[in-house]
Amino acid sequence: MPPRAHDPAALLMQLAAVFRDHGFEGASMARISAATGLGKGSLYNAFPGGKDEMAAKVLAMIDDWFEAEVFTPLRATDTPAAAAVGAMLDACQGYFWSGGRICLLGAFALSDTRDRFAAAISGYFLRWQQALTAALIRLPLPEDQAAALSEEMLSRIQGGLVLARSLNDPACFVRELDRLRARLAAP
Amino acid sequence: MPPRAHDPAALLMQLAAVFRDHGFEGASMARISAATGLGKGSLYNAFPGGKDEMAAKVLAMIDDWFEAEVFTPLRATDTPAAAAVGAMLDACQGYFWSGGRICLLGAFALSDTRDRFAAAISGYFLRWQQALTAALIRLPLPEDQAAALSEEMLSRIQGGLVLARSLNDPACFVRELDRLRARLAAP
DNA sequence: CTCGCGTTGTACCAATCGGTACAAGAAAAC
DNA sequence: GTTTTCTTGTACCGATTGGTACAACGCGAG
């Protein structure tokens, strides 16, 4: 057996950080190599498809995390819907570091990188909205209101991240989440 | 006198389109040259500071437009506040092509380009929020509620644009604006 | 030990990057 | 007409881009 390769999960986390910090185009192989401590040989060995495959794997990892920690709990029918939605907001606050971290999917969506990963990006948001709509219906809420509110909540989460980055004030994002919690508590 | 140069305003519009389509890093001089029909000599003659100056001038043009068409009307005390806020939403819907066009400031904010234009980006959103808060206070609304609602509205506008791009469905943005209109009509 | 295979760093590739230099061109001043 | 001054395209620069080739390395199998 050859010497053991790197921990794939940790590697993907480092790659995600580089893509978040510099975007897809700005994440040059030199920067990726420096951030991971791996030479180009190792990187192209782990990702024969080059940068495209790296980004795709990173997006898939993020998607998996949200699927497990957010979407699936939202779809679960054995917990109160209100608690599930509250847990989603808590999970978002934790994942996005209270506004100090951006959404890689959202950032890609606003750049021309979107076309390259259109399916992954739209699938992510579509499944998020569908799972959230299902939870809101179980609140209970009429189907059309649930669909509208889920769309609004996703907009506010993404918008809160944009505003927090724009104003360099992460608290913006937390305040937006708090407003969402208040709105759900007293409709 | 030498031959007259290009129309500076039209040139800035073309540059804005390139930056919107490809981001700051993705907007190569080759692409800019092709999009504007001007050689590098002409471009560096018009913008001695290179790409940085082009982007800065584009951001300034956008800022000027919003200052004149959105911020100033919001601050005006001779029109009903509700009408001013409604006009702002209409102006946004028009400017962002009903969700088919992204916010260049927001897109820059999510990339590492933000650090380069941090002052312009934060200034834009800060003045927008302040003008909107002032209008909401004249609705009338208590000062703290006005500040919170203006932050929320900006988040929703930006988030609506992100979601529209992500799902490749511009109507998302329009629906979010409509929900904002409804919320203002019946608080 | 020797062998073999998977992993690694590095040298190298053509293409493209942002930016500069500069000569040709073109209209106003005279 | 000539001169002047600004504009323009193009050739070119070193640096960097994503990607490939390949030889040196190191551990497990036998």
Short mmCIF file of C-alpha atoms (C1' of nucleotides) in Angstrom, two decimals:
data_model
loop_
_atom_site.label_atom_id
_atom_site.label_comp_id
_atom_site.label_asym_id
_atom_site.label_seq_id
_atom_site.Cartn_x
_atom_site.Cartn_y
_atom_site.Cartn_z
CA MET A 1 0.00 0.00 0.00
CA PRO A 2 1.14 3.53 -0.74
CA PRO A 3 1.36 6.16 1.99
CA ARG A 4 -2.01 7.27 3.21
CA ALA A 5 -3.52 10.32 1.57
CA HIS A 6 -4.85 13.35 3.37
CA ASP A 7 -8.11 13.44 5.24
CA PRO A 8 -10.56 14.20 2.42
CA ALA A 9 -13.07 15.97 4.66
CA ALA A 10 -10.46 18.32 6.14
CA LEU A 11 -9.12 19.02 2.67
CA LEU A 12 -12.58 19.98 1.44
CA MET A 13 -12.98 22.34 4.39
CA GLN A 14 -9.74 24.11 3.47
CA LEU A 15 -10.82 24.32 -0.15
CA ALA A 16 -14.17 25.76 0.89
CA ALA A 17 -12.36 28.46 2.87
CA VAL A 18 -10.26 29.40 -0.17
CA PHE A 19 -13.31 29.57 -2.44
CA ARG A 20 -15.18 31.63 0.13
CA ASP A 21 -12.29 34.05 0.53
CA HIS A 22 -11.43 34.54 -3.11
CA GLY A 23 -14.30 33.22 -5.21
CA PHE A 24 -13.93 30.59 -7.89
CA GLU A 25 -11.83 32.59 -10.32
CA GLY A 26 -9.76 34.19 -7.59
CA ALA A 27 -8.91 30.83 -6.05
CA SER A 28 -5.76 30.20 -8.07
CA MET A 29 -3.93 26.92 -7.87
CA ALA A 30 -1.08 28.77 -6.17
CA ARG A 31 -3.40 30.00 -3.41
CA ILE A 32 -5.04 26.60 -3.07
CA SER A 33 -1.64 24.97 -2.85
CA ALA A 34 -0.51 27.41 -0.17
CA ALA A 35 -3.73 27.08 1.83
CA THR A 36 -3.71 23.30 1.83
CA GLY A 37 0.03 22.77 2.00
CA LEU A 38 -0.26 20.35 -0.90
CA GLY A 39 1.64 20.57 -4.16
CA LYS A 40 -0.09 20.61 -7.49
CA GLY A 41 0.73 16.97 -8.02
CA SER A 42 -1.20 15.95 -4.93
CA LEU A 43 -4.10 18.23 -5.75
CA TYR A 44 -4.53 16.97 -9.29
CA ASN A 45 -4.17 13.45 -7.94
CA ALA A 46 -7.04 14.02 -5.52
CA PHE A 47 -9.09 16.01 -8.04
CA PRO A 48 -8.27 14.88 -11.59
CA GLY A 49 -10.93 17.27 -12.85
CA GLY A 50 -9.00 20.28 -11.59
CA LYS A 51 -10.61 23.33 -10.04
CA ASP A 52 -14.04 22.47 -11.39
CA GLU A 53 -14.04 19.17 -9.55
CA MET A 54 -12.74 20.80 -6.37
CA ALA A 55 -15.52 23.35 -6.36
CA ALA A 56 -18.12 20.74 -7.24
CA LYS A 57 -17.00 18.54 -4.35
CA VAL A 58 -17.02 21.52 -2.00
CA LEU A 59 -20.54 22.43 -3.05
CA ALA A 60 -21.61 18.82 -2.60
CA MET A 61 -20.13 18.79 0.90
CA ILE A 62 -22.03 21.94 1.84
CA ASP A 63 -25.19 20.51 0.29
CA ASP A 64 -24.77 17.31 2.30
CA TRP A 65 -24.34 19.27 5.51
CA PHE A 66 -27.52 21.28 4.95
CA GLU A 67 -29.41 18.22 3.81
CA ALA A 68 -28.53 16.42 7.04
CA GLU A 69 -28.65 19.30 9.51
CA VAL A 70 -31.36 21.51 8.05
CA PHE A 71 -33.49 20.04 5.27
CA THR A 72 -34.10 16.62 6.78
CA PRO A 73 -35.06 17.98 10.23
CA LEU A 74 -37.44 20.39 8.50
CA ARG A 75 -39.14 17.50 6.71
CA ALA A 76 -39.36 15.34 9.85
CA THR A 77 -42.93 15.00 11.04
CA ASP A 78 -42.11 13.75 14.52
CA THR A 79 -41.09 17.14 15.91
CA PRO A 80 -43.23 20.29 16.24
CA ALA A 81 -42.95 22.41 13.10
CA ALA A 82 -42.24 25.58 15.07
CA ALA A 83 -39.31 23.93 16.82
CA ALA A 84 -37.96 22.63 13.50
CA VAL A 85 -38.04 26.08 11.94
CA GLY A 86 -36.41 27.56 15.04
CA ALA A 87 -33.71 24.92 14.85
CA MET A 88 -33.13 25.88 11.20
CA LEU A 89 -32.53 29.49 12.17
CA ASP A 90 -30.16 28.41 14.93
CA ALA A 91 -28.32 26.14 12.51
CA CYS A 92 -27.96 29.00 10.03
CA GLN A 93 -26.66 31.33 12.69
CA GLY A 94 -24.07 28.74 13.67
CA TYR A 95 -23.08 27.75 10.15
CA PHE A 96 -22.63 31.30 8.93
CA TRP A 97 -20.67 32.27 12.03
CA SER A 98 -23.26 34.84 13.10
CA GLY A 99 -22.76 36.74 9.86
CA GLY A 100 -18.98 36.50 9.69
CA ARG A 101 -19.08 33.88 6.96
CA ILE A 102 -20.82 34.14 3.62
CA CYS A 103 -22.89 31.58 1.76
CA LEU A 104 -20.69 30.07 -0.93
CA LEU A 105 -23.73 29.06 -2.95
CA GLY A 106 -25.10 32.59 -2.84
CA ALA A 107 -21.74 34.11 -3.72
CA PHE A 108 -21.36 31.78 -6.69
CA ALA A 109 -24.91 32.64 -7.76
CA LEU A 110 -24.03 36.32 -8.09
CA SER A 111 -20.91 35.66 -10.19
CA ASP A 112 -20.58 34.16 -13.65
CA THR A 113 -19.53 30.99 -11.84
CA ARG A 114 -23.25 30.36 -11.48
CA ASP A 115 -23.59 28.99 -15.00
CA ARG A 116 -20.92 26.40 -14.28
CA PHE A 117 -22.70 25.09 -11.18
CA ALA A 118 -26.27 26.13 -11.98
CA ALA A 119 -27.75 22.73 -11.17
CA ALA A 120 -26.05 22.47 -7.77
CA ILE A 121 -27.01 26.02 -6.82
CA SER A 122 -30.64 25.91 -7.88
CA GLY A 123 -31.05 22.42 -6.43
CA TYR A 124 -29.76 23.56 -3.07
CA PHE A 125 -32.12 26.51 -2.78
CA LEU A 126 -35.04 24.62 -4.27
CA ARG A 127 -34.77 21.77 -1.76
CA TRP A 128 -34.32 24.25 1.06
CA GLN A 129 -37.44 26.12 0.08
CA GLN A 130 -39.47 22.95 -0.39
CA ALA A 131 -38.44 21.55 3.00
CA LEU A 132 -39.17 24.85 4.70
CA THR A 133 -42.54 25.14 2.98
CA ALA A 134 -43.48 21.67 4.19
CA ALA A 135 -42.59 22.61 7.75
CA LEU A 136 -44.58 25.84 7.56
CA ILE A 137 -47.62 23.95 6.27
CA ARG A 138 -47.43 21.84 9.41
CA LEU A 139 -47.42 24.94 11.63
CA PRO A 140 -50.16 25.01 10.30
CA LEU A 141 -50.19 27.58 7.52
CA PRO A 142 -52.15 27.61 4.23
CA GLU A 143 -50.11 26.21 1.37
CA ASP A 144 -49.80 29.46 -0.57
CA GLN A 145 -48.83 31.42 2.54
CA ALA A 146 -46.28 28.78 3.47
CA ALA A 147 -44.69 28.95 0.03
CA ALA A 148 -44.56 32.75 0.17
CA LEU A 149 -43.12 32.82 3.67
CA SER A 150 -40.44 30.24 2.90
CA GLU A 151 -39.35 32.28 -0.10
CA GLU A 152 -39.29 35.38 2.07
CA MET A 153 -37.23 33.67 4.78
CA LEU A 154 -34.64 32.44 2.30
CA SER A 155 -34.41 35.92 0.81
CA ARG A 156 -33.91 37.45 4.24
CA ILE A 157 -31.23 34.97 5.24
CA GLN A 158 -29.28 35.54 2.02
CA GLY A 159 -29.91 39.28 2.13
CA GLY A 160 -28.77 39.45 5.72
CA LEU A 161 -25.48 37.87 4.72
CA VAL A 162 -25.04 40.31 1.84
CA LEU A 163 -25.79 43.29 4.06
CA ALA A 164 -23.50 42.05 6.83
CA ARG A 165 -20.62 41.75 4.35
CA SER A 166 -21.44 45.07 2.71
CA LEU A 167 -21.54 47.05 5.94
CA ASN A 168 -18.78 44.94 7.47
CA ASP A 169 -21.13 44.41 10.39
CA PRO A 170 -21.91 40.73 11.06
CA ALA A 171 -24.50 41.74 13.65
CA CYS A 172 -26.76 42.75 10.75
CA PHE A 173 -27.25 39.09 10.00
CA VAL A 174 -28.04 38.16 13.60
CA ARG A 175 -30.56 40.99 13.86
CA GLU A 176 -32.28 39.75 10.72
CA LEU A 177 -32.47 36.23 12.15
CA ASP A 178 -33.89 37.64 15.38
CA ARG A 179 -36.56 39.48 13.44
CA LEU A 180 -37.44 36.23 11.70
CA ARG A 181 -37.74 34.48 15.07
CA ALA A 182 -39.99 37.27 16.36
CA ARG A 183 -42.16 37.10 13.29
CA LEU A 184 -42.64 33.36 13.64
CA ALA A 185 -43.43 33.66 17.33
CA ALA A 186 -46.13 36.25 16.78
CA PRO A 187 -47.66 35.98 13.33
CA MET B 1 -8.29 70.36 -30.44
CA PRO B 2 -8.04 66.62 -30.85
CA PRO B 3 -10.95 64.47 -32.01
CA ARG B 4 -13.68 64.16 -29.47
CA ALA B 5 -13.51 61.19 -27.14
CA HIS B 6 -16.27 58.68 -26.51
CA ASP B 7 -19.41 59.45 -24.58
CA PRO B 8 -18.22 58.84 -21.01
CA ALA B 9 -21.66 57.92 -19.67
CA ALA B 10 -22.31 55.30 -22.35
CA LEU B 11 -18.84 53.88 -21.82
CA LEU B 12 -19.50 53.52 -18.09
CA MET B 13 -22.74 51.69 -18.83
CA GLN B 14 -20.90 49.19 -21.01
CA LEU B 15 -18.26 48.73 -18.33
CA ALA B 16 -20.95 48.18 -15.71
CA ALA B 17 -22.44 45.43 -17.87
CA VAL B 18 -19.08 43.68 -18.16
CA PHE B 19 -18.46 43.87 -14.41
CA ARG B 20 -21.96 42.59 -13.71
CA ASP B 21 -21.56 39.69 -16.12
CA HIS B 22 -18.09 38.58 -15.09
CA GLY B 23 -17.23 40.20 -11.76
CA PHE B 24 -14.19 42.34 -11.18
CA GLU B 25 -11.56 39.65 -11.60
CA GLY B 26 -13.39 38.01 -14.49
CA ALA B 27 -13.64 41.28 -16.39
CA SER B 28 -10.37 40.98 -18.28
CA MET B 29 -9.04 43.79 -20.39
CA ALA B 30 -9.65 41.60 -23.44
CA ARG B 31 -13.33 41.25 -22.57
CA ILE B 32 -13.63 44.94 -21.72
CA SER B 33 -11.99 45.85 -25.00
CA ALA B 34 -14.34 43.58 -26.93
CA ALA B 35 -17.44 44.82 -25.11
CA THR B 36 -16.63 48.49 -25.60
CA GLY B 37 -15.02 48.25 -29.03
CA LEU B 38 -12.10 50.30 -27.71
CA GLY B 39 -8.47 49.28 -27.80
CA LYS B 40 -6.35 49.15 -24.71
CA GLY B 41 -4.76 52.45 -25.62
CA SER B 42 -8.10 54.22 -25.52
CA LEU B 43 -9.14 52.51 -22.33
CA TYR B 44 -5.97 53.38 -20.47
CA ASN B 45 -6.25 56.88 -21.83
CA ALA B 46 -9.73 57.25 -20.40
CA PHE B 47 -8.86 55.42 -17.18
CA PRO B 48 -5.16 55.88 -16.37
CA GLY B 49 -5.72 53.95 -13.15
CA GLY B 50 -6.62 50.81 -15.06
CA LYS B 51 -9.32 48.38 -14.01
CA ASP B 52 -9.46 49.76 -10.48
CA GLU B 53 -10.38 53.19 -11.75
CA MET B 54 -12.93 51.75 -14.19
CA ALA B 55 -14.69 49.86 -11.42
CA ALA B 56 -14.51 52.83 -9.06
CA LYS B 57 -16.08 55.10 -11.70
CA VAL B 58 -18.78 52.52 -12.40
CA LEU B 59 -19.60 52.23 -8.71
CA ALA B 60 -19.69 56.01 -8.45
CA MET B 61 -22.10 56.20 -11.39
CA ILE B 62 -24.41 53.66 -9.78
CA ASP B 63 -24.16 55.51 -6.48
CA ASP B 64 -25.04 58.77 -8.21
CA TRP B 65 -28.06 57.19 -9.82
CA PHE B 66 -29.41 55.85 -6.54
CA GLU B 67 -28.59 59.07 -4.76
CA ALA B 68 -30.64 61.05 -7.26
CA GLU B 69 -33.46 58.59 -7.94
CA VAL B 70 -33.85 56.84 -4.60
CA PHE B 71 -32.05 58.35 -1.62
CA THR B 72 -32.90 61.98 -2.23
CA PRO B 73 -36.62 61.30 -2.85
CA LEU B 74 -36.67 59.25 0.35
CA ARG B 75 -35.27 62.18 2.29
CA ALA B 76 -37.62 64.72 0.75
CA THR B 77 -40.15 65.95 3.27
CA ASP B 78 -42.58 67.44 0.77
CA THR B 79 -44.05 64.12 -0.35
CA PRO B 80 -45.94 61.56 1.76
CA ALA B 81 -43.54 59.04 3.26
CA ALA B 82 -45.60 56.06 2.12
CA ALA B 83 -45.49 57.29 -1.46
CA ALA B 84 -41.74 57.83 -1.27
CA VAL B 85 -41.13 54.29 -0.02
CA GLY B 86 -43.44 52.92 -2.70
CA ALA B 87 -41.54 54.89 -5.31
CA MET B 88 -38.31 53.39 -3.99
CA LEU B 89 -39.65 49.86 -4.51
CA ASP B 90 -40.78 50.76 -8.00
CA ALA B 91 -37.39 52.27 -8.77
CA CYS B 92 -35.66 49.10 -7.56
CA GLN B 93 -37.92 46.92 -9.65
CA GLY B 94 -37.09 49.01 -12.68
CA TYR B 95 -33.38 49.31 -12.04
CA PHE B 96 -32.87 45.60 -11.41
CA TRP B 97 -34.91 44.64 -14.45
CA SER B 98 -37.51 42.86 -12.34
CA GLY B 99 -34.87 40.50 -11.00
CA GLY B 100 -33.02 39.90 -14.26
CA ARG B 101 -30.13 42.12 -13.23
CA ILE B 102 -28.03 41.79 -10.10
CA CYS B 103 -26.78 44.48 -7.75
CA LEU B 104 -23.14 45.14 -8.61
CA LEU B 105 -22.49 46.49 -5.13
CA GLY B 106 -23.94 43.38 -3.53
CA ALA B 107 -22.02 41.09 -5.84
CA PHE B 108 -18.77 42.89 -5.09
CA ALA B 109 -19.56 42.66 -1.39
CA LEU B 110 -19.66 38.86 -1.53
CA SER B 111 -16.33 38.59 -3.35
CA ASP B 112 -12.85 39.51 -2.21
CA THR B 113 -13.29 42.60 -4.37
CA ARG B 114 -15.10 44.03 -1.37
CA ASP B 115 -11.88 44.98 0.40
CA ARG B 116 -10.81 47.04 -2.59
CA PHE B 117 -14.02 49.08 -2.66
CA ALA B 118 -15.09 48.72 0.95
CA ALA B 119 -15.74 52.41 1.43
CA ALA B 120 -17.91 52.76 -1.67
CA ILE B 121 -19.92 49.64 -0.84
CA SER B 122 -20.56 50.37 2.82
CA GLY B 123 -21.26 54.03 2.05
CA TYR B 124 -23.89 53.09 -0.52
CA PHE B 125 -25.80 50.77 1.78
CA LEU B 126 -25.36 53.02 4.79
CA ARG B 127 -26.84 56.04 3.02
CA TRP B 128 -29.63 53.91 1.61
CA GLN B 129 -30.55 52.63 5.03
CA GLN B 130 -30.35 56.07 6.62
CA ALA B 131 -32.55 57.65 3.95
CA LEU B 132 -35.06 54.81 4.21
CA THR B 133 -35.09 55.02 8.00
CA ALA B 134 -35.82 58.74 7.81
CA ALA B 135 -38.75 58.09 5.49
CA LEU B 136 -40.13 55.35 7.72
CA ILE B 137 -39.94 57.64 10.72
CA ARG B 138 -42.17 60.07 8.83
CA LEU B 139 -44.74 57.33 8.16
CA PRO B 140 -44.81 57.70 11.22
CA LEU B 141 -42.92 54.84 12.89
CA PRO B 142 -40.93 54.83 16.13
CA GLU B 143 -37.23 55.37 15.51
CA ASP B 144 -36.11 51.90 16.57
CA GLN B 145 -38.81 50.21 14.51
CA ALA B 146 -37.93 52.34 11.51
CA ALA B 147 -34.27 51.39 11.77
CA ALA B 148 -35.14 47.70 12.07
CA LEU B 149 -37.58 47.79 9.17
CA SER B 150 -35.19 49.62 6.87
CA GLU B 151 -32.51 47.03 7.58
CA GLU B 152 -35.03 44.30 6.89
CA MET B 153 -36.14 45.87 3.63
CA LEU B 154 -32.60 46.18 2.35
CA SER B 155 -31.92 42.57 3.29
CA ARG B 156 -35.01 41.44 1.46
CA ILE B 157 -34.18 43.39 -1.67
CA GLN B 158 -30.65 42.01 -1.80
CA GLY B 159 -31.79 38.55 -0.82
CA GLY B 160 -34.48 38.60 -3.47
CA LEU B 161 -31.83 39.30 -6.08
CA VAL B 162 -29.63 36.48 -4.79
CA LEU B 163 -32.53 34.05 -4.81
CA ALA B 164 -33.67 35.12 -8.26
CA ARG B 165 -30.18 34.47 -9.66
CA SER B 166 -29.81 31.22 -7.75
CA LEU B 167 -33.09 29.74 -8.93
CA ASN B 168 -32.77 31.38 -12.33
CA ASP B 169 -36.24 32.78 -11.71
CA PRO B 170 -36.38 36.60 -11.82
CA ALA B 171 -40.01 36.49 -10.66
CA CYS B 172 -38.68 35.62 -7.18
CA PHE B 173 -37.48 39.18 -6.86
CA VAL B 174 -40.75 40.70 -7.98
CA ARG B 175 -42.71 38.54 -5.54
CA GLU B 176 -40.44 39.68 -2.72
CA LEU B 177 -41.03 43.31 -3.68
CA ASP B 178 -44.77 42.67 -3.77
CA ARG B 179 -44.65 41.19 -0.28
CA LEU B 180 -42.82 44.31 0.87
CA ARG B 181 -45.52 46.48 -0.67
CA ALA B 182 -48.22 44.44 1.06
CA ARG B 183 -46.44 44.64 4.38
CA LEU B 184 -46.17 48.43 4.14
CA ALA B 185 -49.81 48.78 3.12
CA ALA B 186 -51.07 46.77 6.12
CA PRO B 187 -48.69 46.90 9.05
"C1'" DC C 1 15.68 -7.37 2.21
"C1'" DT C 2 13.49 -6.32 -2.78
"C1'" DC C 3 9.84 -5.12 -5.31
"C1'" DG C 4 5.88 -2.41 -6.77
"C1'" DC C 5 2.43 0.94 -6.59
"C1'" DG C 6 0.39 5.03 -5.02
"C1'" DT C 7 1.77 9.74 -3.64
"C1'" DT C 8 4.40 13.69 -3.85
"C1'" DG C 9 6.98 17.94 -5.32
"C1'" DT C 10 8.82 20.35 -9.14
"C1'" DA C 11 9.97 21.68 -13.65
"C1'" DC C 12 7.64 23.01 -17.47
"C1'" DC C 13 3.85 24.16 -20.96
"C1'" DA C 14 0.99 27.41 -23.92
"C1'" DA C 15 -2.29 30.90 -22.93
"C1'" DT C 16 -3.69 34.82 -20.76
"C1'" DC C 17 -3.29 38.33 -17.28
"C1'" DG C 18 -2.88 43.74 -16.40
"C1'" DG C 19 -0.16 47.23 -17.94
"C1'" DT C 20 3.30 50.13 -20.89
"C1'" DA C 21 5.45 52.21 -25.00
"C1'" DC C 22 4.97 54.28 -28.98
"C1'" DA C 23 4.06 55.38 -33.67
"C1'" DA C 24 0.21 56.33 -36.82
"C1'" DG C 25 -3.92 59.04 -37.36
"C1'" DA C 26 -7.17 62.95 -37.09
"C1'" DA C 27 -9.21 67.19 -36.23
"C1'" DA C 28 -8.72 72.16 -34.44
"C1'" DA C 29 -5.57 76.34 -34.45
"C1'" DC C 30 -3.11 79.21 -37.25
"C1'" DG D 1 -1.20 74.46 -46.26
"C1'" DT D 2 1.58 73.39 -41.50
"C1'" DT D 3 1.64 72.72 -36.74
"C1'" DT D 4 -0.11 71.16 -32.46
"C1'" DT D 5 -2.36 68.17 -29.36
"C1'" DC D 6 -5.03 64.55 -28.19
"C1'" DT D 7 -6.74 59.80 -29.41
"C1'" DT D 8 -6.16 55.35 -31.08
"C1'" DG D 9 -4.50 50.63 -32.26
"C1'" DT D 10 -0.88 47.43 -31.84
"C1'" DA D 11 3.24 45.35 -30.48
"C1'" DC D 12 5.25 44.03 -26.53
"C1'" DC D 13 6.48 43.31 -21.38
"C1'" DG D 14 7.10 40.26 -17.16
"C1'" DA D 15 4.08 37.77 -14.19
"C1'" DT D 16 0.66 34.51 -13.48
"C1'" DT D 17 -2.99 31.39 -15.05
"C1'" DG D 18 -4.76 26.21 -15.14
"C1'" DG D 19 -2.88 22.09 -16.37
"C1'" DT D 20 0.64 18.19 -17.62
"C1'" DA D 21 4.79 15.22 -17.28
"C1'" DC D 22 7.69 12.91 -14.73
"C1'" DA D 23 11.20 11.50 -11.56
"C1'" DA D 24 12.02 10.92 -6.63
"C1'" DC D 25 10.02 9.16 -2.57
"C1'" DG D 26 7.94 5.97 1.02
"C1'" DC D 27 5.46 2.45 2.81
"C1'" DG D 28 3.23 -2.35 2.48
"C1'" DA D 29 3.45 -6.98 0.32
"C1'" DG D 30 6.15 -10.88 -0.61
#
